[in-house]
Amino acid sequence: MSVNSASATFVDRHIGARRQADIDTMLKAVGYSTVDAMVDTAVPDSIRQAKPLALKDALSEVEVLAELRKLASKNKTAVQMIGQGYYDTVTPAVIRRNILEAPAWYTAYTPYQPEISQGRLEALLNFQTMVQDLVGLPIANASLLDEATAVAEAVLMMRRANKNKAAHDGKTVLDADVMPQTIAVVKGRAEALGFEVEVADLSQGLPEGVINGIVLQQPGVSGRVFDHADVIAAAKERGALVTVAADLLALTLITPPGEQGADIAVGSTQRFGVPLFFGGPHAAYMAVAKGLERSMPGRLVGVSKDDAGVPAYRLALQTREQHIRREKATSNICTAQALLAIVSSFYAVYHGPDGLKAIAETTHSHAATIAASLKAAGLDVLHTSFFDTVTVSVPGRAAALVAAAEAKGINLRPIDGDTVGLSADETTTPAIVAGVLGVFGAAAVDAAAGTDTEFALDTAVERSSEYLQHPVFNTHRSETQLLRYIRRLSDRDLALDRTMIPLGSCTMKLNATAEMEAISWPEFASIHPFAPDSQTVGWRELIADLEDQLTEITGYDQVSLQPNAGSQGELAGLLAIRGYHLSRGDDQRTFCLIPASAHGTNAASAVLAGMKVVVVATAADGSIDHADLNAKIEANKDVLSAIMITYPSTHGVYDADVTEICDAVHAAGGQVYVDGANLNALVGLAQPGKFGGDVSHLNLHKTFCIPHGGGGPGVGPVAAKAHLAPFMPGDANKAAHEAGHGVAISASNYGSAGVLPISWAYVKLMGAEGLTEATKSALLAANYVAARLNEYFPVLYTGEGGLVAHECILDLRELTAKTGVTAEDVAKRLIDYGFHAPTLAFPVAGTLMVEPTESEDLVEIDRFIDAMITIRKEIDQVANGDFTVENSPLRHAPHTASAVVSSDWNREYPREQAAFPVHHLKQDKYFPPVGRIDGAAGDRNLICSCPPLSEFED
Ligand SMILES: *Cc1c(COP(=O)(O)O)cnc(C)c1O
């Protein structure tokens, strides 16, 4: 079959190498005559699934979009006045189309290679600056997963960072006006870690007892704005740290937490232009006082310099993070919410300080009108000082009023039988205000003009300080200029729309445009997570269907889509294991075996689940060291909770002994957690739920085509066998510990629901056969790369028949020892060839891990191989003494345009070699905007906000 025929299916477009001639070329290099023969050798019989996947037949793009339209039509949009942390907003069209829906932004990877990431790093630095200014604290990170988990991270950070001996071991106190979903998530985390959480009305002062830290919410879920100054001062007096969960839009009018003495501010940036998305993905933020930055979770963008002294951005203080610090990391978070943070930062760039303030004032004035009008109609409005949310007492009538509003297309928040909440937002209009007042039998009065100024914001909390004064928030006011700014930044970056991103373990495969189409349809995007069930029928049908498909694919019994990233799926899965042991009275089972080669999130998640990490050694061939494993099982058999293994292993090999390992752990009473990040090597061939796993997380942003967004969004579903089902994530917005559920892991029940149509569409477009072919094609591509490059860069680990799974580790260590050229030099030199580097130094230092994925065609894979071979020749030039490593094009890589045109070129290699080492680059050349960046210098002198523009002048 030819891909060029009119009948080419989606599978033909998703998989890169589909022409038989190309497949034959690749097979020949690998040494097999058919793909199946190669797959049969690589994948051990003992784990192969007996039957093909039972999924519905593949649909065409047209058919899938028609199905999605049908599902969308089963959802009902409404005026969303529920509030409770989620507010309707207008995503400016220029931002929606040119960022949220633009592949240059959404297909980018996390900016670990800063030289090809300057655009998104600048946008994230803008995000950090925006947060710092609005909350009044000096250092903000580049996003967290959602507000509830951000508060949980802040609580854990206070427990780490509080150095006051008397207060350190005290309880954590949450104000009663904190969002209920936040309280549920924090309590869930606290339970596993065994510290006390008390909920108290802090407007009445602090409770008795020793307090480690307090959490306030500004404004509270009731809408109330009260002056935190006294309670913050009292808390500090007693040695407690203070976190305030604050609404950024409100902070344009209200005194920021930093000015009131808070140590940490957290919150959601959703209402800065990110759709409701039925609960997520949205970027949370965290900002901290000086001195706390080294305890802060999440990624942090900082300013450093490149090798020519030019200011350049890169991720700062990475030694806090799980990929380096493992069980001692500040958090398990890896994938966060970069794309959504970027959208929010551009919302601030678009509106500027005056625009944001105007939106806030209008929002507040609508809320004031609602309050004044309800009061004039004789109703009891509970708080007089509020920003956007009015809480009204309606004894015995709450349900009836909420239903009457719903009938008029307006969603209110039913608080209890006697109380209703109404939240105004950017989209509120006088007509909406009139409509909602009508429900209460009230007529609109003009709150501002009338005598009733009772509902003006309390002057004690009125903001006097300036914010967003940096030029970036004040110069891109015309759409023409904004569009060019967006384009200028994305042009600085390499994303999947320009080059393969052969990152091992990260599965940077095609994010098809048709898969992306539905996410911004209003019937999916404009749904509040707490909307009544009658309005979310389509959403819940899509979610249930995706859960079913993932259950079938993984061989487990149940799937929860709630976790917002792989790390959160790990935590959810480990908490399920914990719940299971506790339910059997095995309270002492708290030890978790983790192979030395595991991803850093594994160890960090185990700690958060209250477990103790026991590291298992790696054998010389890369497999788990059986002698060490057996010794550690034996030594810990009474306290063994679980083992976390990755399959295929992080070494990119199908270890044949996996069932044996699972059996040994089970025999000792432990559970098996299979990290499913490498599921792209299993779909259709083997099922972790069948070959020994009790629970796994998957990464929908790897195997199931959700784009990486420059570091998020992600979805990390947790999949488990039936015996763990009662401990799967519960709904944070329902009563804590609903029967048959574990603790909540995210703020909203379906986590990052908004991006689930992408994975749903992928599975439907591929069907069982297409998915299985994708897996086989991924194996073929990886084995082709391994076979072609082995003589230049030895492949470190192989399995049966000398084959790898879906990725391969290229070992540079011997070349480094001989020539001084490092794996990092090769990674940076690849930029000069227009490539994003493979995974550097994970899981083995001094190596590169290559995962081409099924989506790359032979032309692109060969372009990569040719680049690598040419680089090998350059390494040989170092070995031969043509130039020293210090003076080589490898060490000087990447080369900027400014470096190669400089008149004082005095390098030991020609300019042509620097910029055009292979011929085709003469037409299609990517010049990085900066040269090699000195990360350490930036960490010594930490700058994490937009620098004055003068810094960027010569
Ligand atoms: C990506 C990855 C994770 C973590 O997933 P996130 O979504 O980034 O949190 C865990 N384990 C492995 C092996 C991975 O590759």
Short mmCIF file of C-alpha atoms and ligand atoms in Angstrom, two decimals, residues 299 322 332-336 504-506 564-568 570 598-602 646 650 675-678 697-699 701-702 708 714-716 842, ligand 1:
data_model
loop_
_atom_site.label_atom_id
_atom_site.label_comp_id
_atom_site.label_asym_id
_atom_site.label_seq_id
_atom_site.Cartn_x
_atom_site.Cartn_y
_atom_site.Cartn_z
CA ARG A 299 10.88 24.22 37.98
CA GLN A 322 13.55 14.70 41.68
CA ASN A 332 7.98 14.55 43.01
CA ILE A 333 6.69 16.93 40.34
CA CYS A 334 8.29 16.51 36.93
CA THR A 335 5.79 17.38 34.21
CA ALA A 336 3.95 20.55 35.34
CA GLY A 504 14.43 8.47 25.51
CA SER A 505 11.68 7.81 28.09
CA CYS A 506 9.73 10.86 26.88
CA ASN A 564 -2.41 15.47 36.46
CA ALA A 565 0.97 13.92 35.59
CA GLY A 566 2.90 10.69 35.82
CA SER A 567 4.31 11.68 39.21
CA GLN A 568 0.79 12.09 40.56
CA GLU A 570 2.71 7.21 40.96
CA ALA A 598 14.55 4.21 38.23
CA HIS A 599 13.21 7.58 37.18
CA GLY A 600 13.66 10.16 39.96
CA THR A 601 9.92 10.58 40.41
CA ASN A 602 9.63 6.98 41.69
CA THR A 646 9.73 0.21 34.96
CA THR A 650 14.61 2.48 31.91
CA ASP A 675 5.91 2.40 36.02
CA GLY A 676 4.07 2.60 32.69
CA ALA A 677 5.99 5.50 31.16
CA ASN A 678 7.40 3.06 28.61
CA HIS A 697 0.56 4.82 35.98
CA LEU A 698 0.58 5.71 32.29
CA ASN A 699 1.66 8.97 30.72
CA HIS A 701 1.46 12.87 27.28
CA LYS A 702 3.90 10.20 26.13
CA HIS A 708 4.27 17.96 25.94
CA GLY A 714 0.13 15.91 31.27
CA VAL A 715 -2.22 13.20 32.37
CA GLY A 716 -0.94 10.32 34.51
CA PHE A 842 19.46 9.43 32.31
C1 LIG B 1 8.22 10.64 32.38
C2 LIG B 1 8.45 9.60 33.38
C3 LIG B 1 7.88 9.68 34.67
C4 LIG B 1 7.20 10.91 35.22
O1 LIG B 1 6.12 11.38 34.52
P1 LIG B 1 5.66 12.89 34.59
O2 LIG B 1 4.42 12.91 33.80
O3 LIG B 1 6.72 13.74 34.03
O4 LIG B 1 5.41 13.23 36.02
C5 LIG B 1 8.05 8.60 35.51
N1 LIG B 1 8.76 7.52 35.13
C6 LIG B 1 9.34 7.44 33.91
C7 LIG B 1 10.14 6.23 33.56
C8 LIG B 1 9.22 8.48 33.00
O5 LIG B 1 9.82 8.42 31.81
#
